[in-house]
Amino acid sequence: MLSMDTDTPHPEENSGASVRLDALRKSFGFVRAVNDVSLDIPAGSFVSFLGPSGSGKTTTLNLLAGFITPEAGEILFDGAPISHQPTHKRGIGMVFQSYALFPHMTVFDNVAFPLKMRSEMEKSQMRKRVAETLAMVQLAGYQDRYPRQLSGGQQQRVAMARALVAQPRLLLMDEPLGALDKKLRDQMQIEIKNIHRRVGSTFVYVTHDQNEALTMSDFIVVMRDGAIAQAGTPQELYDFPADEFVADFLGGANLIKGRIVSGDAKRQQIVLDDGQNVVAPTTGMPLQAGTTASLFLRPEGVSLVPLERSKISAEVVEIVYMGSAFRVIASVSQQVISAMVSREDIAGLQIGSKVGFNWEEERSRVFASEAGAP
Amino acid sequence: METYKITFSMNILVVCVLFFLLFPVLVVVAISFSSAEFLSFPPPGLSLRWYQEIFSSLDWVASFWITIKVGALTAFFSVLVGVPAAFAIIRHNFFGKDMFNALILSALITPPIIKAMSIYLFYVQLGLNNTILGLALAHTVSGIPFVVINTAASLKNFDLNLERAACVHGAHPMQAILKITLPVVSAGVMVGAVFAFMQSAQELIVSIFVLGTVDRPLSVKLWEGVQVSTDPSIAAASTVLIGVALLSFIMVALIKRRDGSLAP
Amino acid sequence: MNALNDNHPPHASDKVGPRWRIFPKTDIKLFLLLAPITLLIVVFLIIPIVIMFNKAVSGDEILAAYIEVLRSPVYINVFMTTLKIATMTTVLTLILGYPVAFALRFGKPKYRAIVLMLIVLPYWLDFIVRSYSWMILLGRRGIVNEALLWLGLVDRPVKLLYSLGSVVTGMVQIMLPMMILTLFAAMLRIDAKLMDAANIHGANRWKSFTRVFMPLSLPGVYGASLLVFVTALGFYITPALLGGPSETMISQSMLLLASELLDWKTASIAGTLLLFVTTILVLIYNRLFSIDRLWGGE
């Protein structure tokens, strides 16, 4: 059972539900879309499900929403099993990538819809609540417009307002920003995060964009082939990924392939094709000598040093100006290593020169390597 | 898409074809306003007497109302059975779909004379001959494909996420269909209904058999008139029909424009 | 960017969407949806037809009765005439309609909209009205005769009506919109880029048309022609109004037999034959075109 550290921020009203996935399984024909997934989501947290298409994240979301039922396992909201409860009784809200606004209704009717369906609210109360929710998404006064009169970003906000208006204990979001341009996306990310802080519901956010996940989430769940590859806080996943896949998926990573020479549960030694040796901490079980493995390094953690003090030496191939820093790309043993360094560090550096790279050993890792030539 | 420029000669052909299609009809309209007592074109003078004649004729007016009643019933029944069928076709994979397609096909393609003869004989047993209901039911068979096709087209373009969104936010699946799906799909349904109505209003052969004696719809009355009369009163009746057709055409165009999801 | 239109989701058996989870419930729902329409068509179309054919000819007589009709010169004549007129109508509408559909296909949007509207409009008009208009035009005092007289080409009004020519003219006019629209729809499915590719590789306009576009449009041509032909077979109004005795088509014969001569037996036999031919043609059409595409089946 994967459980995330309950270091959640505490909003004023902790009205979110805790969500537990217990050995959840769902297949389509012969494809195991969700394969024995277990997870504990703390109440009121913002959790992103991250992964490539086919990883099972959307299926998990659909299971949470109730559009499909699991063939095994259980989903619990605040301890109560709900996986066979029909969708409309689950007390949740959802934002779709295509907004799914009702085209024949005004913004007001769209947003008021959950209130009309779920509660016996009085008209004046309803109007007030809708107005408040619209204000929260920066759309005060838009009640009488129709969805077709709104821009993409505005439609998305209406969709959010509709999902939030009934103060659901769980809010699901299915790649809601996918259809927006970059600038709008960045802006909406901040707004969504703000709304989360204000409202306190549990947010489950599905995306394939790792930047989005890193920016917004309290916790990230990386999924692959129907199972959880790793779950934890953004820092945990970024600094200490569990395997090659997670490392590569979240942000740029150096993954230099070589062979295991020796090692134990704490450290392993890896040798590159050109004979250079490096020692790095083990991930999981120690690997047998001779197995292909990768050395994991984040470019920001790598610095340029004189050759004598270096762990690895390589020949500079490219120096890329990134605005606030420089990326130095060097070739080692027919692979590439990249480091993010400052202006001072690249003084005098030239393409073709041999340089030394160094890093804190604790920030590196040895991973078992997936199939594929270096 | 501009691969081929439409040549001048091609354009000429198009204009000729359009002329061929539309000019005769304009002739009918022109003659209906003729002051002469015989059919000649161009008409010697203009007058509204033929319109007066048919509007004051009890016979013509009665036929008009019969056509309206039969058409309305036809549209109603067609929608009643056609909309659920469209849902079944689009949303379910069911065993025997081929058989079902064949059924709809047969409604579409059976020659009118065969429909007319067989249903007449059938109705003799049931006593449905010479009734408005009987004719409407017979016309419904031909009207159904229009409703099914147009509703299915609308449904196909319908974003299922709208229903999901409704359910997530508290609507029972049935409520979702009633409050969200049907209103959004209504354009297709309405277009189908209009087609079903027009099809019934213009239908002749079945009407001759089932409701062709004392009470008869406009198409039968028009048919009789065309064979017998030599004065422009028929032209006036025809023009009225043309006007009705134009109105329905405009109505459909407006529905489609407002909805935007149906292809022309 | 739209969400996937997932009436049929990517994975085989499951459907994502609000649904009834228990199997019997699904079946009941399906039954309720399909029962009314099935009932209606079966009761008001299929059963009457079956009854009529059964009643008309029974048992041993069947074969003899059919042979009698098939050998009778009168009916052979009518069948042949029907086929002849239907064929002529189909061919002429194809010749006239193909270029128009082509012009629609490649015309600019505004052009297309206007022309489409002008073609669809007559589609809405009553067959009687349209045939009647030809009566006015082609009659002795009709505009064509007036023009001929005025031009001095003839001394007396020519008999234009009640001939093969007038029937075919009327039928072509009525069937043209159907031909044009069906061809147009089929042409829309041909990717214009294929012609561009041909052009780039050296084919001139005429060649890229004959070698690329035309062959690709053939299925559409067959489909549209079948549709027009089948409809033309069953025509009644136009030949009755605009044709003479030697242009009698089968629907007219059947109507005569049934309503005036009260010879339901012969009428039914003629009807079976007509239905038989129609069905075969439609099955061929279905093979080529899968008619259930019309209402969204796959």
Tab-separated table of N, CA, C and O in Angstrom, chain C residues 147-219:
chain	number	residue	atom	x	y	z
C	147	ALA	N	-42.607	29.864	-78.658
C	147	ALA	CA	-41.291	30.305	-79.122
C	147	ALA	C	-41.035	29.794	-80.532
C	147	ALA	O	-40.563	30.538	-81.400
C	148	LEU	N	-41.342	28.526	-80.755
C	148	LEU	CA	-41.111	27.949	-82.068
C	148	LEU	C	-41.911	28.684	-83.139
C	148	LEU	O	-41.416	28.994	-84.222
C	149	LEU	N	-43.182	28.965	-82.839
C	149	LEU	CA	-44.028	29.672	-83.781
C	149	LEU	C	-43.464	31.059	-84.061
C	149	LEU	O	-43.370	31.495	-85.204
C	150	TRP	N	-43.080	31.699	-82.982
C	150	TRP	CA	-42.592	33.071	-83.097
C	150	TRP	C	-41.317	33.117	-83.922
C	150	TRP	O	-41.093	34.052	-84.682
C	151	LEU	N	-40.482	32.082	-83.728
C	151	LEU	CA	-39.247	32.050	-84.485
C	151	LEU	C	-39.483	31.615	-85.923
C	151	LEU	O	-38.583	31.646	-86.746
C	152	GLY	N	-40.696	31.190	-86.197
C	152	GLY	CA	-41.006	30.793	-87.557
C	152	GLY	C	-40.515	29.414	-87.931
C	152	GLY	O	-40.464	29.055	-89.103
C	153	LEU	N	-40.134	28.618	-86.922
C	153	LEU	CA	-39.593	27.302	-87.230
C	153	LEU	C	-40.692	26.309	-87.606
C	153	LEU	O	-40.435	25.313	-88.279
C	154	VAL	N	-41.883	26.578	-87.118
C	154	VAL	CA	-43.003	25.688	-87.464
C	154	VAL	C	-44.223	26.536	-87.798
C	154	VAL	O	-44.302	27.713	-87.447
C	155	ASP	N	-45.193	25.898	-88.502
C	155	ASP	CA	-46.415	26.615	-88.840
C	155	ASP	C	-47.494	26.423	-87.799
C	155	ASP	O	-48.307	27.294	-87.568
C	156	ARG	N	-47.495	25.210	-87.251
C	156	ARG	CA	-48.512	24.898	-86.240
C	156	ARG	C	-47.832	24.397	-84.984
C	156	ARG	O	-46.717	23.898	-85.045
C	157	PRO	N	-48.556	24.428	-83.859
C	157	PRO	CA	-47.946	23.941	-82.610
C	157	PRO	C	-47.563	22.471	-82.732
C	157	PRO	O	-48.307	21.672	-83.286
C	158	VAL	N	-46.428	22.123	-82.259
C	158	VAL	CA	-45.939	20.756	-82.312
C	158	VAL	C	-46.441	19.990	-81.101
C	158	VAL	O	-46.540	20.541	-79.998
C	159	LYS	N	-46.730	18.721	-81.301
C	159	LYS	CA	-47.148	17.919	-80.153
C	159	LYS	C	-45.910	17.479	-79.394
C	159	LYS	O	-45.181	16.579	-79.801
C	160	LEU	N	-45.668	18.166	-78.291
C	160	LEU	CA	-44.492	17.840	-77.503
C	160	LEU	C	-44.814	16.949	-76.314
C	160	LEU	O	-44.004	16.179	-75.839
C	161	LEU	N	-46.033	17.089	-75.857
C	161	LEU	CA	-46.402	16.323	-74.676
C	161	LEU	C	-46.750	14.892	-75.043
C	161	LEU	O	-46.858	14.542	-76.205
C	162	TYR	N	-46.917	14.106	-74.013
C	162	TYR	CA	-47.381	12.725	-74.144
C	162	TYR	C	-46.474	11.920	-75.045
C	162	TYR	O	-46.912	11.133	-75.865
C	163	SER	N	-45.187	12.144	-74.866
C	163	SER	CA	-44.230	11.394	-75.652
C	163	SER	C	-43.115	10.934	-74.742
C	163	SER	O	-43.025	11.339	-73.584
C	164	LEU	N	-42.257	10.105	-75.305
C	164	LEU	CA	-41.108	9.632	-74.536
C	164	LEU	C	-40.272	10.826	-74.075
C	164	LEU	O	-39.795	10.868	-72.934
C	165	GLY	N	-40.107	11.771	-75.005
C	165	GLY	CA	-39.290	12.927	-74.686
C	165	GLY	C	-39.805	13.692	-73.474
C	165	GLY	O	-39.043	14.044	-72.572
C	166	SER	N	-41.129	13.916	-73.449
C	166	SER	CA	-41.651	14.718	-72.336
C	166	SER	C	-41.527	13.970	-71.017
C	166	SER	O	-41.207	14.560	-69.979
C	167	VAL	N	-41.763	12.661	-71.046
C	167	VAL	CA	-41.643	11.893	-69.800
C	167	VAL	C	-40.211	11.951	-69.276
C	167	VAL	O	-39.963	12.247	-68.101
C	168	VAL	N	-39.276	11.662	-70.183
C	168	VAL	CA	-37.883	11.640	-69.732
C	168	VAL	C	-37.457	13.024	-69.236
C	168	VAL	O	-36.770	13.154	-68.222
C	169	THR	N	-37.893	14.056	-69.962
C	169	THR	CA	-37.548	15.414	-69.516
C	169	THR	C	-38.042	15.650	-68.090
C	169	THR	O	-37.300	16.122	-67.226
C	170	GLY	N	-39.318	15.321	-67.879
C	170	GLY	CA	-39.871	15.538	-66.545
C	170	GLY	C	-39.137	14.736	-65.488
C	170	GLY	O	-38.810	15.238	-64.410
C	171	MET	N	-38.841	13.472	-65.799
C	171	MET	CA	-38.200	12.633	-64.792
C	171	MET	C	-36.771	13.087	-64.521
C	171	MET	O	-36.310	13.057	-63.372
C	172	VAL	N	-36.085	13.497	-65.590
C	172	VAL	CA	-34.725	13.987	-65.383
C	172	VAL	C	-34.747	15.196	-64.454
C	172	VAL	O	-33.958	15.316	-63.520
C	173	GLN	N	-35.700	16.086	-64.697
C	173	GLN	CA	-35.756	17.274	-63.864
C	173	GLN	C	-35.992	16.915	-62.399
C	173	GLN	O	-35.428	17.507	-61.492
C	174	ILE	N	-36.821	15.898	-62.188
C	174	ILE	CA	-37.142	15.539	-60.812
C	174	ILE	C	-35.987	14.814	-60.145
C	174	ILE	O	-35.723	14.996	-58.961
C	175	MET	N	-35.276	13.988	-60.915
C	175	MET	CA	-34.232	13.177	-60.310
C	175	MET	C	-32.881	13.880	-60.244
C	175	MET	O	-31.981	13.427	-59.536
C	176	LEU	N	-32.713	14.963	-60.980
C	176	LEU	CA	-31.413	15.627	-61.001
C	176	LEU	C	-30.894	16.013	-59.617
C	176	LEU	O	-29.745	15.737	-59.293
C	177	PRO	N	-31.725	16.659	-58.784
C	177	PRO	CA	-31.189	17.009	-57.463
C	177	PRO	C	-30.658	15.798	-56.708
C	177	PRO	O	-29.585	15.856	-56.118
C	178	MET	N	-31.380	14.688	-56.751
C	178	MET	CA	-30.918	13.501	-56.033
C	178	MET	C	-29.565	13.033	-56.565
C	178	MET	O	-28.643	12.733	-55.812
C	179	MET	N	-29.442	13.024	-57.895
C	179	MET	CA	-28.178	12.581	-58.491
C	179	MET	C	-27.044	13.521	-58.100
C	179	MET	O	-25.974	13.095	-57.667
C	180	ILE	N	-27.301	14.822	-58.251
C	180	ILE	CA	-26.249	15.798	-57.979
C	180	ILE	C	-25.807	15.724	-56.523
C	180	ILE	O	-24.613	15.683	-56.210
C	181	LEU	N	-26.747	15.691	-55.614
C	181	LEU	CA	-26.396	15.710	-54.202
C	181	LEU	C	-25.658	14.438	-53.791
C	181	LEU	O	-24.688	14.485	-53.025
C	182	THR	N	-26.113	13.294	-54.299
C	182	THR	CA	-25.435	12.047	-53.940
C	182	THR	C	-24.014	12.033	-54.500
C	182	THR	O	-23.072	11.666	-53.804
C	183	LEU	N	-23.860	12.449	-55.765
C	183	LEU	CA	-22.534	12.500	-56.353
C	183	LEU	C	-21.643	13.469	-55.579
C	183	LEU	O	-20.481	13.190	-55.315
C	184	PHE	N	-22.203	14.612	-55.238
C	184	PHE	CA	-21.457	15.624	-54.509
C	184	PHE	C	-20.926	15.069	-53.198
C	184	PHE	O	-19.754	15.218	-52.851
C	185	ALA	N	-21.813	14.387	-52.458
C	185	ALA	CA	-21.391	13.816	-51.182
C	185	ALA	C	-20.246	12.832	-51.388
C	185	ALA	O	-19.279	12.805	-50.631
C	186	ALA	N	-20.348	12.029	-52.450
C	186	ALA	CA	-19.291	11.057	-52.706
C	186	ALA	C	-18.002	11.753	-53.110
C	186	ALA	O	-16.907	11.357	-52.710
C	187	MET	N	-18.128	12.807	-53.887
C	187	MET	CA	-16.922	13.513	-54.338
C	187	MET	C	-16.211	14.196	-53.189
C	187	MET	O	-14.993	14.358	-53.191
C	188	LEU	N	-16.972	14.629	-52.197
C	188	LEU	CA	-16.366	15.281	-51.058
C	188	LEU	C	-15.368	14.363	-50.373
C	188	LEU	O	-14.414	14.810	-49.752
C	189	ARG	N	-15.607	13.054	-50.492
C	189	ARG	CA	-14.736	12.129	-49.799
C	189	ARG	C	-13.426	11.910	-50.531
C	189	ARG	O	-12.530	11.262	-50.016
C	190	ILE	N	-13.332	12.434	-51.757
C	190	ILE	CA	-12.084	12.258	-52.498
C	190	ILE	C	-11.152	13.381	-52.092
C	190	ILE	O	-11.476	14.555	-52.191
C	191	ASP	N	-9.976	13.001	-51.668
C	191	ASP	CA	-9.026	13.977	-51.181
C	191	ASP	C	-8.436	14.784	-52.329
C	191	ASP	O	-7.818	14.231	-53.227
C	192	ALA	N	-8.615	16.103	-52.284
C	192	ALA	CA	-8.131	16.959	-53.375
C	192	ALA	C	-6.623	16.876	-53.513
C	192	ALA	O	-6.068	17.106	-54.578
C	193	LYS	N	-5.954	16.522	-52.423
C	193	LYS	CA	-4.491	16.488	-52.483
C	193	LYS	C	-3.979	15.448	-53.473
C	193	LYS	O	-2.876	15.554	-53.988
C	194	LEU	N	-4.828	14.433	-53.719
C	194	LEU	CA	-4.394	13.419	-54.676
C	194	LEU	C	-4.199	14.027	-56.051
C	194	LEU	O	-3.289	13.659	-56.782
C	195	MET	N	-5.067	14.978	-56.395
C	195	MET	CA	-4.911	15.638	-57.691
C	195	MET	C	-3.689	16.518	-57.702
C	195	MET	O	-2.982	16.610	-58.691
C	196	ASP	N	-3.450	17.174	-56.577
C	196	ASP	CA	-2.234	17.992	-56.482
C	196	ASP	C	-1.009	17.120	-56.697
C	196	ASP	O	-0.077	17.486	-57.405
C	197	ALA	N	-1.030	15.944	-56.084
C	197	ALA	CA	0.119	15.042	-56.240
C	197	ALA	C	0.301	14.680	-57.705
C	197	ALA	O	1.418	14.663	-58.213
C	198	ALA	N	-0.800	14.397	-58.374
C	198	ALA	CA	-0.704	14.056	-59.791
C	198	ALA	C	-0.132	15.218	-60.581
C	198	ALA	O	0.724	15.055	-61.452
C	199	ASN	N	-0.596	16.424	-60.270
C	199	ASN	CA	-0.110	17.615	-60.964
C	199	ASN	C	1.386	17.784	-60.806
C	199	ASN	O	2.107	18.060	-61.755
C	200	ILE	N	1.822	17.618	-59.566
C	200	ILE	CA	3.248	17.792	-59.300
C	200	ILE	C	4.060	16.800	-60.114
C	200	ILE	O	5.155	17.104	-60.576
C	201	HIS	N	3.523	15.615	-60.284
C	201	HIS	CA	4.278	14.618	-61.017
C	201	HIS	C	4.048	14.683	-62.515
C	201	HIS	O	4.276	13.719	-63.223
C	202	GLY	N	3.575	15.816	-62.990
C	202	GLY	CA	3.590	16.037	-64.425
C	202	GLY	C	2.280	15.890	-65.162
C	202	GLY	O	2.202	16.178	-66.344
C	203	ALA	N	1.234	15.450	-64.473
C	203	ALA	CA	-0.021	15.288	-65.200
C	203	ALA	C	-0.685	16.644	-65.384
C	203	ALA	O	-0.711	17.458	-64.482
C	204	ASN	N	-1.229	16.864	-66.589
C	204	ASN	CA	-1.954	18.125	-66.757
C	204	ASN	C	-3.362	17.961	-66.204
C	204	ASN	O	-3.728	16.914	-65.716
C	205	ARG	N	-4.142	19.037	-66.280
C	205	ARG	CA	-5.454	19.019	-65.623
C	205	ARG	C	-6.317	17.876	-66.126
C	205	ARG	O	-6.946	17.166	-65.371
C	206	TRP	N	-6.350	17.743	-67.430
C	206	TRP	CA	-7.241	16.735	-67.997
C	206	TRP	C	-6.807	15.340	-67.547
C	206	TRP	O	-7.618	14.519	-67.141
C	207	LYS	N	-5.481	15.102	-67.611
C	207	LYS	CA	-4.980	13.785	-67.229
C	207	LYS	C	-5.248	13.492	-65.760
C	207	LYS	O	-5.662	12.395	-65.415
C	208	SER	N	-4.966	14.459	-64.913
C	208	SER	CA	-5.161	14.161	-63.496
C	208	SER	C	-6.637	13.954	-63.199
C	208	SER	O	-7.001	13.261	-62.260
C	209	PHE	N	-7.480	14.502	-64.045
C	209	PHE	CA	-8.897	14.228	-63.848
C	209	PHE	C	-9.225	12.802	-64.279
C	209	PHE	O	-9.796	12.014	-63.545
C	210	THR	N	-8.835	12.456	-65.526
C	210	THR	CA	-9.229	11.152	-66.042
C	210	THR	C	-8.507	10.021	-65.321
C	210	THR	O	-9.062	8.955	-65.124
C	211	ARG	N	-7.247	10.262	-64.943
C	211	ARG	CA	-6.518	9.161	-64.338
C	211	ARG	C	-6.732	9.048	-62.835
C	211	ARG	O	-6.613	7.970	-62.278
C	212	VAL	N	-6.973	10.165	-62.183
C	212	VAL	CA	-7.066	10.117	-60.718
C	212	VAL	C	-8.486	10.317	-60.222
C	212	VAL	O	-9.062	9.464	-59.561
C	213	PHE	N	-9.066	11.449	-60.568
C	213	PHE	CA	-10.346	11.793	-59.962
C	213	PHE	C	-11.464	10.882	-60.432
C	213	PHE	O	-12.241	10.353	-59.636
C	214	MET	N	-11.546	10.733	-61.742
C	214	MET	CA	-12.692	9.994	-62.274
C	214	MET	C	-12.767	8.567	-61.754
C	214	MET	O	-13.822	8.128	-61.306
C	215	PRO	N	-11.652	7.825	-61.806
C	215	PRO	CA	-11.738	6.463	-61.257
C	215	PRO	C	-12.176	6.458	-59.803
C	215	PRO	O	-12.943	5.608	-59.384
C	216	LEU	N	-11.664	7.420	-59.027
C	216	LEU	CA	-12.033	7.462	-57.620
C	216	LEU	C	-13.497	7.785	-57.430
C	216	LEU	O	-14.105	7.412	-56.429
C	217	SER	N	-14.063	8.499	-58.409
C	217	SER	CA	-15.466	8.882	-58.235
C	217	SER	C	-16.410	7.794	-58.698
C	217	SER	O	-17.613	7.887	-58.482
C	218	LEU	N	-15.871	6.766	-59.329
C	218	LEU	CA	-16.748	5.740	-59.884
C	218	LEU	C	-17.672	5.068	-58.869
C	218	LEU	O	-18.851	4.897	-59.145
C	219	PRO	N	-17.162	4.680	-57.700
C	219	PRO	CA	-18.095	4.092	-56.732
C	219	PRO	C	-19.277	5.009	-56.451
C	219	PRO	O	-20.418	4.559	-56.380
